JSON list of C-alpha atoms and ligand atoms in Angstrom, two decimals:
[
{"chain": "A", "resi": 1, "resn": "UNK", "atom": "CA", "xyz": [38.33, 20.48, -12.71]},
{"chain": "A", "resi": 2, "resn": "UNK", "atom": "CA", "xyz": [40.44, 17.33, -11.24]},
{"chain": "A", "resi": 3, "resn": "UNK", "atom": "CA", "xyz": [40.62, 14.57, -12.95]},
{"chain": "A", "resi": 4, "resn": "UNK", "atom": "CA", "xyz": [39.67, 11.44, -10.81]},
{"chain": "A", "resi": 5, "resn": "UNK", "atom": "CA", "xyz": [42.31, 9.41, -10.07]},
{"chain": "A", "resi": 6, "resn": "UNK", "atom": "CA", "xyz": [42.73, 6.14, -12.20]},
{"chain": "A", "resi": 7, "resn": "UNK", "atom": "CA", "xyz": [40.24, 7.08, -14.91]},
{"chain": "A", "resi": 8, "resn": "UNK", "atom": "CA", "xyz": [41.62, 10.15, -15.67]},
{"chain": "A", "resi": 9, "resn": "UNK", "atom": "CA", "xyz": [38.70, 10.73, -18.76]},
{"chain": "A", "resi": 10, "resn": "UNK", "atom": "CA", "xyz": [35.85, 11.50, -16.03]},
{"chain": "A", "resi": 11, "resn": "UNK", "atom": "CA", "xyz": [35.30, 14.55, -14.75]},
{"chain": "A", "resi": 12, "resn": "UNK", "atom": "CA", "xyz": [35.92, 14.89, -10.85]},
{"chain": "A", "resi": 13, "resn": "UNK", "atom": "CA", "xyz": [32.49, 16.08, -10.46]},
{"chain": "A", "resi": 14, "resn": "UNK", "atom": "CA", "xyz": [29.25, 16.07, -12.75]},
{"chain": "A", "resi": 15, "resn": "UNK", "atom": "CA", "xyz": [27.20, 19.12, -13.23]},
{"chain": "A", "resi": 16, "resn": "UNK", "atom": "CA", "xyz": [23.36, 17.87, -12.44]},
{"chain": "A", "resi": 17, "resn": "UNK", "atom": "CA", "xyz": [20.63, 20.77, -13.97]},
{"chain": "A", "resi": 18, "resn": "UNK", "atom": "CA", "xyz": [18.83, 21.68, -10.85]},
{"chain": "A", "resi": 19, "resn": "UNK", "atom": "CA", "xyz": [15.10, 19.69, -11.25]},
{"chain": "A", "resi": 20, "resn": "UNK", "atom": "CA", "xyz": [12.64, 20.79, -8.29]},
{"chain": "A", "resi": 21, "resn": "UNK", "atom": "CA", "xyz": [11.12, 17.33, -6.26]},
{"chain": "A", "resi": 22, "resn": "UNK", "atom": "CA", "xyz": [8.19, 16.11, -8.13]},
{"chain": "A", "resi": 23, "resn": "UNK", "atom": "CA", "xyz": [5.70, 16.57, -5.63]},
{"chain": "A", "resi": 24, "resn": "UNK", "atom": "CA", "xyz": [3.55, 14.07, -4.61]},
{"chain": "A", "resi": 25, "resn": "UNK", "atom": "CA", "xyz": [-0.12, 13.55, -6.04]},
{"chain": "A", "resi": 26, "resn": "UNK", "atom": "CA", "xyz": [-1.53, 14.79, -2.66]},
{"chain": "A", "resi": 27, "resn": "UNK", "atom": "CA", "xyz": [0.38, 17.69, -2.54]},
{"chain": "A", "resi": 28, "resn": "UNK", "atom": "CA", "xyz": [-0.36, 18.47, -5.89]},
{"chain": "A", "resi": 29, "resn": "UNK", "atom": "CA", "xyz": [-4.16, 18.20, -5.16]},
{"chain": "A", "resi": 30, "resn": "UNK", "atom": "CA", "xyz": [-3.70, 21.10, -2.73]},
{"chain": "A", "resi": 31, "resn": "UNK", "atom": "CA", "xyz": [-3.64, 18.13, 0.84]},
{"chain": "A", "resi": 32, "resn": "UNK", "atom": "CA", "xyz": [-6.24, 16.98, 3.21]},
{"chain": "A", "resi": 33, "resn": "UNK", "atom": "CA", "xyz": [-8.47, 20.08, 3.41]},
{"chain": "A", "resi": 34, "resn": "UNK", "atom": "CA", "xyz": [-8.36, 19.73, -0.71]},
{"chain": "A", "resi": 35, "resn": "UNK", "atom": "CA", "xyz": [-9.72, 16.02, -0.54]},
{"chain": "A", "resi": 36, "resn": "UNK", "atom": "CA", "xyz": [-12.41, 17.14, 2.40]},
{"chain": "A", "resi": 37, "resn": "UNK", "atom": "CA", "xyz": [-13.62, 19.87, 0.03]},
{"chain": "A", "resi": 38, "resn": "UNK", "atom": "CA", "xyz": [-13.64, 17.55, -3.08]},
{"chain": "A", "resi": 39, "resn": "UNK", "atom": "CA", "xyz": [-15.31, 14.69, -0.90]},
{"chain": "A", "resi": 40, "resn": "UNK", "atom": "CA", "xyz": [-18.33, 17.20, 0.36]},
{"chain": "A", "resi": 41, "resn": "UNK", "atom": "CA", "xyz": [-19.09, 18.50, -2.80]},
{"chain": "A", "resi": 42, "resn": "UNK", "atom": "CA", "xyz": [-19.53, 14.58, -4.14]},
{"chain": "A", "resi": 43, "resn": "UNK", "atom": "CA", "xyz": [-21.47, 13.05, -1.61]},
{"chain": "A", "resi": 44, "resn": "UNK", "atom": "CA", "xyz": [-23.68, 15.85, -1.69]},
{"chain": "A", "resi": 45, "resn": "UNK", "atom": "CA", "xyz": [-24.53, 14.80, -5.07]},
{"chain": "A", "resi": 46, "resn": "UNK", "atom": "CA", "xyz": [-24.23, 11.00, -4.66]},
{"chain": "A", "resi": 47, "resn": "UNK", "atom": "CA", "xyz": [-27.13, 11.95, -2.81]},
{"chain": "A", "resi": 48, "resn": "UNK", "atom": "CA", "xyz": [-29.18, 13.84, -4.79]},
{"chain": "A", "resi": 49, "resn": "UNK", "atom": "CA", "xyz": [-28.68, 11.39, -7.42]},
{"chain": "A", "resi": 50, "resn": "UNK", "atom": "CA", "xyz": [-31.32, 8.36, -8.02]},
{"chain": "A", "resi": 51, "resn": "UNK", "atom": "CA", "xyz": [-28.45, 5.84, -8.83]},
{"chain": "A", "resi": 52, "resn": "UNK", "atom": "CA", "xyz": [-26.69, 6.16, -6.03]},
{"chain": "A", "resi": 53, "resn": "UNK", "atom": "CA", "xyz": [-28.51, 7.66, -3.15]},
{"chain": "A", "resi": 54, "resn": "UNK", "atom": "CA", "xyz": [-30.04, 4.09, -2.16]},
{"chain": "A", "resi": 55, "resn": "UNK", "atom": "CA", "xyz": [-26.25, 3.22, -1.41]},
{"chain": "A", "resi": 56, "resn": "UNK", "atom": "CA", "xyz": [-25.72, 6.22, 0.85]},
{"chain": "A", "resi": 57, "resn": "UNK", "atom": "CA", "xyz": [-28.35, 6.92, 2.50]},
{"chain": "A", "resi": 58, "resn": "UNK", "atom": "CA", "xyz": [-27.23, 5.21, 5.55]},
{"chain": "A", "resi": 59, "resn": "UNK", "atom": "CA", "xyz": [-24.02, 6.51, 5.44]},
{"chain": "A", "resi": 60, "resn": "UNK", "atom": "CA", "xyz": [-21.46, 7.81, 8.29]},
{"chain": "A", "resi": 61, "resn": "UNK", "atom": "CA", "xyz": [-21.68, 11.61, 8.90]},
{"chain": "A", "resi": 62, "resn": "UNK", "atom": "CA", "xyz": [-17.73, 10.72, 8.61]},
{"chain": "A", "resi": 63, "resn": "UNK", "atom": "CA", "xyz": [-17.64, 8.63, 5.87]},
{"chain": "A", "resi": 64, "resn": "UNK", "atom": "CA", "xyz": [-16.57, 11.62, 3.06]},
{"chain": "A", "resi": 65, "resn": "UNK", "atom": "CA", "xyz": [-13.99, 12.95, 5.39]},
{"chain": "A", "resi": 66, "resn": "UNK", "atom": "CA", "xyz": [-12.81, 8.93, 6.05]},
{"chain": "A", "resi": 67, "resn": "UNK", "atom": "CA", "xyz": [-12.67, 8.37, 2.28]},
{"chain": "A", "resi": 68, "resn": "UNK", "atom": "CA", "xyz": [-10.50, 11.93, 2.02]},
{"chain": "A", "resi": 69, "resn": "UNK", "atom": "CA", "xyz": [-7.99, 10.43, 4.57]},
{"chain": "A", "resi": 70, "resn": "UNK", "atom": "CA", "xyz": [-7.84, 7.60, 2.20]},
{"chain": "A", "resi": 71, "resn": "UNK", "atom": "CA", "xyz": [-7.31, 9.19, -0.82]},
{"chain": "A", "resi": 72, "resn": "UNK", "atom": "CA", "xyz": [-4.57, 11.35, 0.76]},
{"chain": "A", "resi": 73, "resn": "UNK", "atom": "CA", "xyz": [-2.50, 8.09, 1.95]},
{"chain": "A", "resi": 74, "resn": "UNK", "atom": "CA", "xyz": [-3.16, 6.63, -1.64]},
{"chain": "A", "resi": 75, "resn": "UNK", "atom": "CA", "xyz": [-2.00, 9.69, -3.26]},
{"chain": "A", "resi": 76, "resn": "UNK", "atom": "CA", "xyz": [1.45, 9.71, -0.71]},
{"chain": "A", "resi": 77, "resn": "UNK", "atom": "CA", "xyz": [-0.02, 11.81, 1.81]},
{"chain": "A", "resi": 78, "resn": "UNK", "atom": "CA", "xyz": [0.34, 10.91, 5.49]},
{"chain": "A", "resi": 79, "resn": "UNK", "atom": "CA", "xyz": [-0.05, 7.20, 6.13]},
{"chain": "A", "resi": 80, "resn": "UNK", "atom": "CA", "xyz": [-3.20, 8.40, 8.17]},
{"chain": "A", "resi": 81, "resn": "UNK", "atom": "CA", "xyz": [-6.07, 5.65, 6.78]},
{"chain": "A", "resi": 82, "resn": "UNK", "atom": "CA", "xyz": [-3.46, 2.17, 7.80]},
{"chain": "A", "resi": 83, "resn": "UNK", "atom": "CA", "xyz": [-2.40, 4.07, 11.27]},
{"chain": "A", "resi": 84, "resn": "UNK", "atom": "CA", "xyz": [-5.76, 5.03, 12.33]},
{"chain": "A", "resi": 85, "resn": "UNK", "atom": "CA", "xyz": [-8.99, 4.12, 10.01]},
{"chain": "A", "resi": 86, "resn": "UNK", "atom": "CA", "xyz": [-8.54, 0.54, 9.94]},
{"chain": "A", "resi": 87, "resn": "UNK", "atom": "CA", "xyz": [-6.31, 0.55, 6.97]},
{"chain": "A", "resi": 88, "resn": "UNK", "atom": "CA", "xyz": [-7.06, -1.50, 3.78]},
{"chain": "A", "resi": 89, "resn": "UNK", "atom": "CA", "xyz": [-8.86, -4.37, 5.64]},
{"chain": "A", "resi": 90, "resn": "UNK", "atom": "CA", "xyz": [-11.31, -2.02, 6.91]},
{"chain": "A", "resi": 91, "resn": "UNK", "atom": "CA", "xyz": [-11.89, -0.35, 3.31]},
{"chain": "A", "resi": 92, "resn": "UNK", "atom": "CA", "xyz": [-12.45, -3.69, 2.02]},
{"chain": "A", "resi": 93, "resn": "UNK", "atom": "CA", "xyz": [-14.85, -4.30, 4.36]},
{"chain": "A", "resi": 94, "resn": "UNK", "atom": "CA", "xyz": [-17.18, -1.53, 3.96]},
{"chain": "A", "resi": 95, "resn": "UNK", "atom": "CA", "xyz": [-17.48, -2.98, 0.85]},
{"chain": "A", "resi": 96, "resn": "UNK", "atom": "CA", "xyz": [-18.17, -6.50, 1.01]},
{"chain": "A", "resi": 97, "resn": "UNK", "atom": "CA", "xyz": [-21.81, -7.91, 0.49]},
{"chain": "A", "resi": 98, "resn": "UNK", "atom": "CA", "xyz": [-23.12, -4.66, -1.31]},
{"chain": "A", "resi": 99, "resn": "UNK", "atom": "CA", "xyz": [-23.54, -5.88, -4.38]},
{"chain": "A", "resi": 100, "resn": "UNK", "atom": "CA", "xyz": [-22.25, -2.62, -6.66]},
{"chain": "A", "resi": 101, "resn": "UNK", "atom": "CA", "xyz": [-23.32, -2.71, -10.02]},
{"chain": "A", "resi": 102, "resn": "UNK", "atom": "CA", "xyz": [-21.47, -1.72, -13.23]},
{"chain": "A", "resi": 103, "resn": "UNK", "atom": "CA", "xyz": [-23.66, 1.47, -13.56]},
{"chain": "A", "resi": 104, "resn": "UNK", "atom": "CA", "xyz": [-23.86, 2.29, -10.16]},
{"chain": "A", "resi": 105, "resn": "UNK", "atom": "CA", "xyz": [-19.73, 2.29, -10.02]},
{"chain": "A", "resi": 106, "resn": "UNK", "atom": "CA", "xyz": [-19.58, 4.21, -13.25]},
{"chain": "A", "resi": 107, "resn": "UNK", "atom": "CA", "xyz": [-22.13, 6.59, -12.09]},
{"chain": "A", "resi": 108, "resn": "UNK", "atom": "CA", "xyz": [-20.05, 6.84, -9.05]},
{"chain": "A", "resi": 109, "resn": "UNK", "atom": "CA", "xyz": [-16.55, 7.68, -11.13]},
{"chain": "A", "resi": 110, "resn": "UNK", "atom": "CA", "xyz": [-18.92, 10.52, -13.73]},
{"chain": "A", "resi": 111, "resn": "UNK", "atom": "CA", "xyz": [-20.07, 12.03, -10.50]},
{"chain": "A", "resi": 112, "resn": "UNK", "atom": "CA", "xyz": [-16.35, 12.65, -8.42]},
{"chain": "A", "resi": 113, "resn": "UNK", "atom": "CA", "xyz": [-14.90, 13.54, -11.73]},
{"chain": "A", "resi": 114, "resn": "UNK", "atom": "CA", "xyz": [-17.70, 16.22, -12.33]},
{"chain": "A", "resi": 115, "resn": "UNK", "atom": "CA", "xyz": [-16.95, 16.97, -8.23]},
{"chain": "A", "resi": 116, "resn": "UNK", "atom": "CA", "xyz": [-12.99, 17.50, -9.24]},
{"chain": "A", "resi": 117, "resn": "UNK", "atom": "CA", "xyz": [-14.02, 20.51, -11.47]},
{"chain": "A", "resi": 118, "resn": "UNK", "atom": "CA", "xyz": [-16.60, 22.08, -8.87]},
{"chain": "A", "resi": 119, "resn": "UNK", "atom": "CA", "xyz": [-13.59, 21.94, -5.88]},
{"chain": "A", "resi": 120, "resn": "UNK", "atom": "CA", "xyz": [-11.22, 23.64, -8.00]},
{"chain": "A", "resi": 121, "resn": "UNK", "atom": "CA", "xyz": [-8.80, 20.44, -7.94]},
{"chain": "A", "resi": 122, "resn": "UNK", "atom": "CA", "xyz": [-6.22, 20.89, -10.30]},
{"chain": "A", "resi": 123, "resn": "UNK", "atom": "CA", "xyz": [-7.00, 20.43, -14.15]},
{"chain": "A", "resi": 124, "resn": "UNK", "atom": "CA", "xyz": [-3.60, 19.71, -15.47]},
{"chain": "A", "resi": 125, "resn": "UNK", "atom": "CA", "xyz": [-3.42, 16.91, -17.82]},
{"chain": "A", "resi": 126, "resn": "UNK", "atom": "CA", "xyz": [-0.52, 14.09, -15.70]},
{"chain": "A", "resi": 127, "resn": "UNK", "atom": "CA", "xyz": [-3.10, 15.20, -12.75]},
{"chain": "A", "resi": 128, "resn": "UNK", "atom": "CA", "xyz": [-6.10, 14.49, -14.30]},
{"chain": "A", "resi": 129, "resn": "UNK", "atom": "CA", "xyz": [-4.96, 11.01, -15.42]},
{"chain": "A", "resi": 130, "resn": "UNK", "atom": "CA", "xyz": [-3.72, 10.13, -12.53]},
{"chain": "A", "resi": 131, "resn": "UNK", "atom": "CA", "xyz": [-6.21, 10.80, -10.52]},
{"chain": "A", "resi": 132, "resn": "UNK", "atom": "CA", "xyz": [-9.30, 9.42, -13.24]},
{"chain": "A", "resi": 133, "resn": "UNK", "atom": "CA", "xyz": [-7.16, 6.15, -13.51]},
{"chain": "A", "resi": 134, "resn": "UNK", "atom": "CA", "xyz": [-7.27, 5.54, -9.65]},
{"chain": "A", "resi": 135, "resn": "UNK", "atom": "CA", "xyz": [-10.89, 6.11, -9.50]},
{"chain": "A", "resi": 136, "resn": "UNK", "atom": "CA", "xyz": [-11.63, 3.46, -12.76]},
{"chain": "A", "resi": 137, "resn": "UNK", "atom": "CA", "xyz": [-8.99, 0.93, -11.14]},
{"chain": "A", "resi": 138, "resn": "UNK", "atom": "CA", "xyz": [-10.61, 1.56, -7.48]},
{"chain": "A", "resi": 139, "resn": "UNK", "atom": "CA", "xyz": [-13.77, 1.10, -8.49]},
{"chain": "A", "resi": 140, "resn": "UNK", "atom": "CA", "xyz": [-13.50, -1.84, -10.32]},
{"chain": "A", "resi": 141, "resn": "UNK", "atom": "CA", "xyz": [-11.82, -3.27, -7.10]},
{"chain": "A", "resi": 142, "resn": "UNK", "atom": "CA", "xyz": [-15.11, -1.82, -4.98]},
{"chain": "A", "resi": 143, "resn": "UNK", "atom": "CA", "xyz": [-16.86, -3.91, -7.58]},
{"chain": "A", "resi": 144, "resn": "UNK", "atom": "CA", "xyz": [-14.71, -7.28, -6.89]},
{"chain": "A", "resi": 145, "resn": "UNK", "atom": "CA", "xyz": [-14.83, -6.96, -3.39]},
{"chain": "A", "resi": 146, "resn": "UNK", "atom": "CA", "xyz": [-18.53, -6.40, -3.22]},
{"chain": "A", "resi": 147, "resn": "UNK", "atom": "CA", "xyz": [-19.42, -9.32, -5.34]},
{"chain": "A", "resi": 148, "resn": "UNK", "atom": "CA", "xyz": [-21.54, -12.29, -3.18]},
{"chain": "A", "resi": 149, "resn": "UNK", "atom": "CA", "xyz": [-19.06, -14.69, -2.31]},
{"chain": "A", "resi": 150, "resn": "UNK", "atom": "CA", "xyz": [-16.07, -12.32, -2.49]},
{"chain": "A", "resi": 151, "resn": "UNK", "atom": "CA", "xyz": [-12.91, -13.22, -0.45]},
{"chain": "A", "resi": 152, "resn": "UNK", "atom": "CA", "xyz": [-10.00, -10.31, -0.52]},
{"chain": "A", "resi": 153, "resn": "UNK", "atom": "CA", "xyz": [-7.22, -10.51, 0.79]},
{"chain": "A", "resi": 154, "resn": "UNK", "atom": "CA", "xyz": [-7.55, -9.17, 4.38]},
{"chain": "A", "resi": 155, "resn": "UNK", "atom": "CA", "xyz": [-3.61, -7.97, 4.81]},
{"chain": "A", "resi": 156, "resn": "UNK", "atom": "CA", "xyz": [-2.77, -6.01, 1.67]},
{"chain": "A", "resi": 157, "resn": "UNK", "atom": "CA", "xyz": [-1.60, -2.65, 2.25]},
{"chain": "A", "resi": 158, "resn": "UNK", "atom": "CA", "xyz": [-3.36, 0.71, 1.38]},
{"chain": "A", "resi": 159, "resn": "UNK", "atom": "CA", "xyz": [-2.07, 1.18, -2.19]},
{"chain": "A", "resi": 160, "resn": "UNK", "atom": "CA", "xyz": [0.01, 4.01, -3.36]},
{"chain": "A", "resi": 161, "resn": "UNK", "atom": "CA", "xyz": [-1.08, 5.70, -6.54]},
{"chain": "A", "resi": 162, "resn": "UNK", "atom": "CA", "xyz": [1.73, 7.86, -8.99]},
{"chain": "A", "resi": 163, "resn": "UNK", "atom": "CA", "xyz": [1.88, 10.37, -11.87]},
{"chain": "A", "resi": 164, "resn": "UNK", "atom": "CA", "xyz": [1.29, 8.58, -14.99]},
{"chain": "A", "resi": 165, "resn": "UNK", "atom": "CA", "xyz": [3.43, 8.99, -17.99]},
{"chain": "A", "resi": 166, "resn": "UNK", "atom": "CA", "xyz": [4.80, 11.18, -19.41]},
{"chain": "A", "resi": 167, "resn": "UNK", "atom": "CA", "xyz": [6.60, 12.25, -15.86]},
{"chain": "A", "resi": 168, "resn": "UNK", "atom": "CA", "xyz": [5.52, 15.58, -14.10]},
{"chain": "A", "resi": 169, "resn": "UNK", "atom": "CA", "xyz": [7.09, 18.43, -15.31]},
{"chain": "A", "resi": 170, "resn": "UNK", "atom": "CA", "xyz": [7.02, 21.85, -13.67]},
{"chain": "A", "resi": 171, "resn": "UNK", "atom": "CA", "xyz": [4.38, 24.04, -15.47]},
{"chain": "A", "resi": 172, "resn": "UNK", "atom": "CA", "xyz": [5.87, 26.76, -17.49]},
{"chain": "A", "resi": 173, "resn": "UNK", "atom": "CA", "xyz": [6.79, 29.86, -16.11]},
{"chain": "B", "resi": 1, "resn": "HEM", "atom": "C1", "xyz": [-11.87, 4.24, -6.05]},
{"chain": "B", "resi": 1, "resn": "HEM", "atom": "C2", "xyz": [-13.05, 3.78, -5.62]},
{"chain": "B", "resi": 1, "resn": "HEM", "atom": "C3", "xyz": [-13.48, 3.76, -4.17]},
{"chain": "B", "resi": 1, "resn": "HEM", "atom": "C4", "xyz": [-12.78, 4.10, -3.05]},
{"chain": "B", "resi": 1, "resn": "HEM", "atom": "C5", "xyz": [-11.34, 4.63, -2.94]},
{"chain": "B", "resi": 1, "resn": "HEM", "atom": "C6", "xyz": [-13.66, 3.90, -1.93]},
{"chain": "B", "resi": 1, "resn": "HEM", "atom": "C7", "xyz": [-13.29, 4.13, -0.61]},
{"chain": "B", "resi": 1, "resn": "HEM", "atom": "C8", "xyz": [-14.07, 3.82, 0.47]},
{"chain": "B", "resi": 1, "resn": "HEM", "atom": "C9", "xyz": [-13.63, 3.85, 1.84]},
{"chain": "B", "resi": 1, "resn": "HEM", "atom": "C10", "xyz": [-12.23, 4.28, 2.30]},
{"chain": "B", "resi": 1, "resn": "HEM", "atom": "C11", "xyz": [-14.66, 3.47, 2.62]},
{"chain": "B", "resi": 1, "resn": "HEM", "atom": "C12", "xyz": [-14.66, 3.34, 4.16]},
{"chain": "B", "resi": 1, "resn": "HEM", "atom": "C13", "xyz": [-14.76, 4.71, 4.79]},
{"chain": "B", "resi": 1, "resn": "HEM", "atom": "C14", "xyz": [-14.56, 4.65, 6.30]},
{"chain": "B", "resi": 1, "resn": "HEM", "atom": "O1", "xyz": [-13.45, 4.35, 6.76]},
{"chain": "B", "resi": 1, "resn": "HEM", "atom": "O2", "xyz": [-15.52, 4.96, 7.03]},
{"chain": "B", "resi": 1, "resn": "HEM", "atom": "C15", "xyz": [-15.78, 3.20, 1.76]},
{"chain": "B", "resi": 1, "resn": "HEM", "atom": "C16", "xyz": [-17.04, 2.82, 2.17]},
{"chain": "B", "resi": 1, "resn": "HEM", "atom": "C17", "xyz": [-18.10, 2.69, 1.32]},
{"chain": "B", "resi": 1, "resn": "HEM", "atom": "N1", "xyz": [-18.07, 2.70, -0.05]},
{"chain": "B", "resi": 1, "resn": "HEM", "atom": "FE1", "xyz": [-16.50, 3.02, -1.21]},
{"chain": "B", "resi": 1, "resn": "HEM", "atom": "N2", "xyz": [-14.88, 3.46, -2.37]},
{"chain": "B", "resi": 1, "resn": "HEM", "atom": "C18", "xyz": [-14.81, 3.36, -3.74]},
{"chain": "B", "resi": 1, "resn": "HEM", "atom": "C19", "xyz": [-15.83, 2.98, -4.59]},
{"chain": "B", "resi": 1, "resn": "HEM", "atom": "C20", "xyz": [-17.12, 2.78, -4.20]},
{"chain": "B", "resi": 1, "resn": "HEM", "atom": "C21", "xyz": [-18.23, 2.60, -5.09]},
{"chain": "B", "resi": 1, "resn": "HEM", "atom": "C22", "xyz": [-18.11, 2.57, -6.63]},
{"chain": "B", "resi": 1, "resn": "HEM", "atom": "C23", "xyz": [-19.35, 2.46, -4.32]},
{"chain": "B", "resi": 1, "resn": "HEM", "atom": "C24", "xyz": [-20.78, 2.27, -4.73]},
{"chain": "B", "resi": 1, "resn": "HEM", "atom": "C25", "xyz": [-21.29, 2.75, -5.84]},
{"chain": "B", "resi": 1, "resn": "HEM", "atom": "C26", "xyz": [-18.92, 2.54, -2.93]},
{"chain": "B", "resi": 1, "resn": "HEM", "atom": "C27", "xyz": [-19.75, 2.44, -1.82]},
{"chain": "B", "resi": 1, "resn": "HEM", "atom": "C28", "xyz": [-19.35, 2.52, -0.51]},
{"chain": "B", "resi": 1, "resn": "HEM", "atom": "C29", "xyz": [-20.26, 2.42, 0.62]},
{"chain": "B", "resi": 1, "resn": "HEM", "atom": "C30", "xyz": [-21.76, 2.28, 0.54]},
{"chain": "B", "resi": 1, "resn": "HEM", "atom": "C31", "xyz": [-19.47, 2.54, 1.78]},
{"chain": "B", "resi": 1, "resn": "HEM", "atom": "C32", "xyz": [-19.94, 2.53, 3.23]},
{"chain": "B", "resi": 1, "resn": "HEM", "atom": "C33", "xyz": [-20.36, 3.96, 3.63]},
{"chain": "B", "resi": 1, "resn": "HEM", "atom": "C34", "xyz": [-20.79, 4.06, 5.10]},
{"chain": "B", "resi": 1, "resn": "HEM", "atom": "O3", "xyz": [-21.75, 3.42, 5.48]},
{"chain": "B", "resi": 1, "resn": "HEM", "atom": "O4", "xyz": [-20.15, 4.79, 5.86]},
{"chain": "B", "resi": 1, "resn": "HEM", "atom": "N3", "xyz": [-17.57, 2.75, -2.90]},
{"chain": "B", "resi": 1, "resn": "HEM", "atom": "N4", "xyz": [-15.38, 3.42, 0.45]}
]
């Protein structure tokens, strides 16, 4: 070891423990065809269920696939929903004028939660959190921009959604 030159106290070179990447929510998830999967199994329940099927009825044969592209950018996947879905103005705007109520956006969160479990998504806790604290804060913003009168911001970006604390750690071997 060589001392560096001028403060000869440090080390020339600091050992760093070898950490693997923390990999991104989306990857973690298991990607796109994860989110399709997870998105199928929900809106075939949103519409069997008496809360929400008035909502959906009309839907877009796309629309679960559309709302997996989302999810993917939001959870750091490819920037796929701003480059070719409309991006966050066009979210917003599916949105606007519907009036969601409290219990139909909590019925809405109880019902992709319970759709997590059936696709097989992954059940660790820093997942889980993640994951459950997008869908409360999203949904609460689905809410907002729904309201009569509402006015959001046209130009935000798609947000980008994290691990929560305590930091990912790789599962023990
Ligand atoms: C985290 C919460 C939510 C997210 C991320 C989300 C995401 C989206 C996205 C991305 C779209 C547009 C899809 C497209 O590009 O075609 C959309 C449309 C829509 N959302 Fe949401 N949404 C959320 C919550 C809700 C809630 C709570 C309700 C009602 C209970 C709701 C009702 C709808 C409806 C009715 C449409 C239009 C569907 C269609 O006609 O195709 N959303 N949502």
């Amino acid at each position: 070891m060589v001392a560096r030159p001028g403060r000869p106290w440090l080390p020339d070179r600091v050992i760093v423990p070898e950490t693997p990447p923390t990999p991104t929510l989306y990857d973690w998830a298991g990607g796109h065809e994860a989110l399709v999967e997870l998105l199928t199994v929900f809106y075939r329940h949103v519409l069997e269920d008496p809360l929400l099927e008035p909502v959906f009825r009309g839907m877009a044969p796309d629309h679960p696939k559309h709302v997996a592209v989302w999810l993917g950018e939001v959870f750091g996947g490819p920037a796929e929903y701003s480059a070719n879905h409309g991006g966050h103005a066009h979210m917003v705007g599916r949105h606007r004028g519907r009036g969601i109520t409290e219990a139909q956006r909590r019925r809405w969160v109880t019902l992709l939660l319970d759709a997590a479990d059936e696709a097989g998504l992954p059940a660790d806790p820093e997942f889980r959190a993640a994951f459950a604290g997008y869908l409360e804060w999203g949904s609460r913003l689905a809410v907002v921009f729904s309201a009569p009168g509402a006015e959001p911001d046209p130009h935000e970006p798609v947000p980008r959604w994290d691990w929560p604390m305590p930091p990912w750690q790789p599962p023990p071997a």
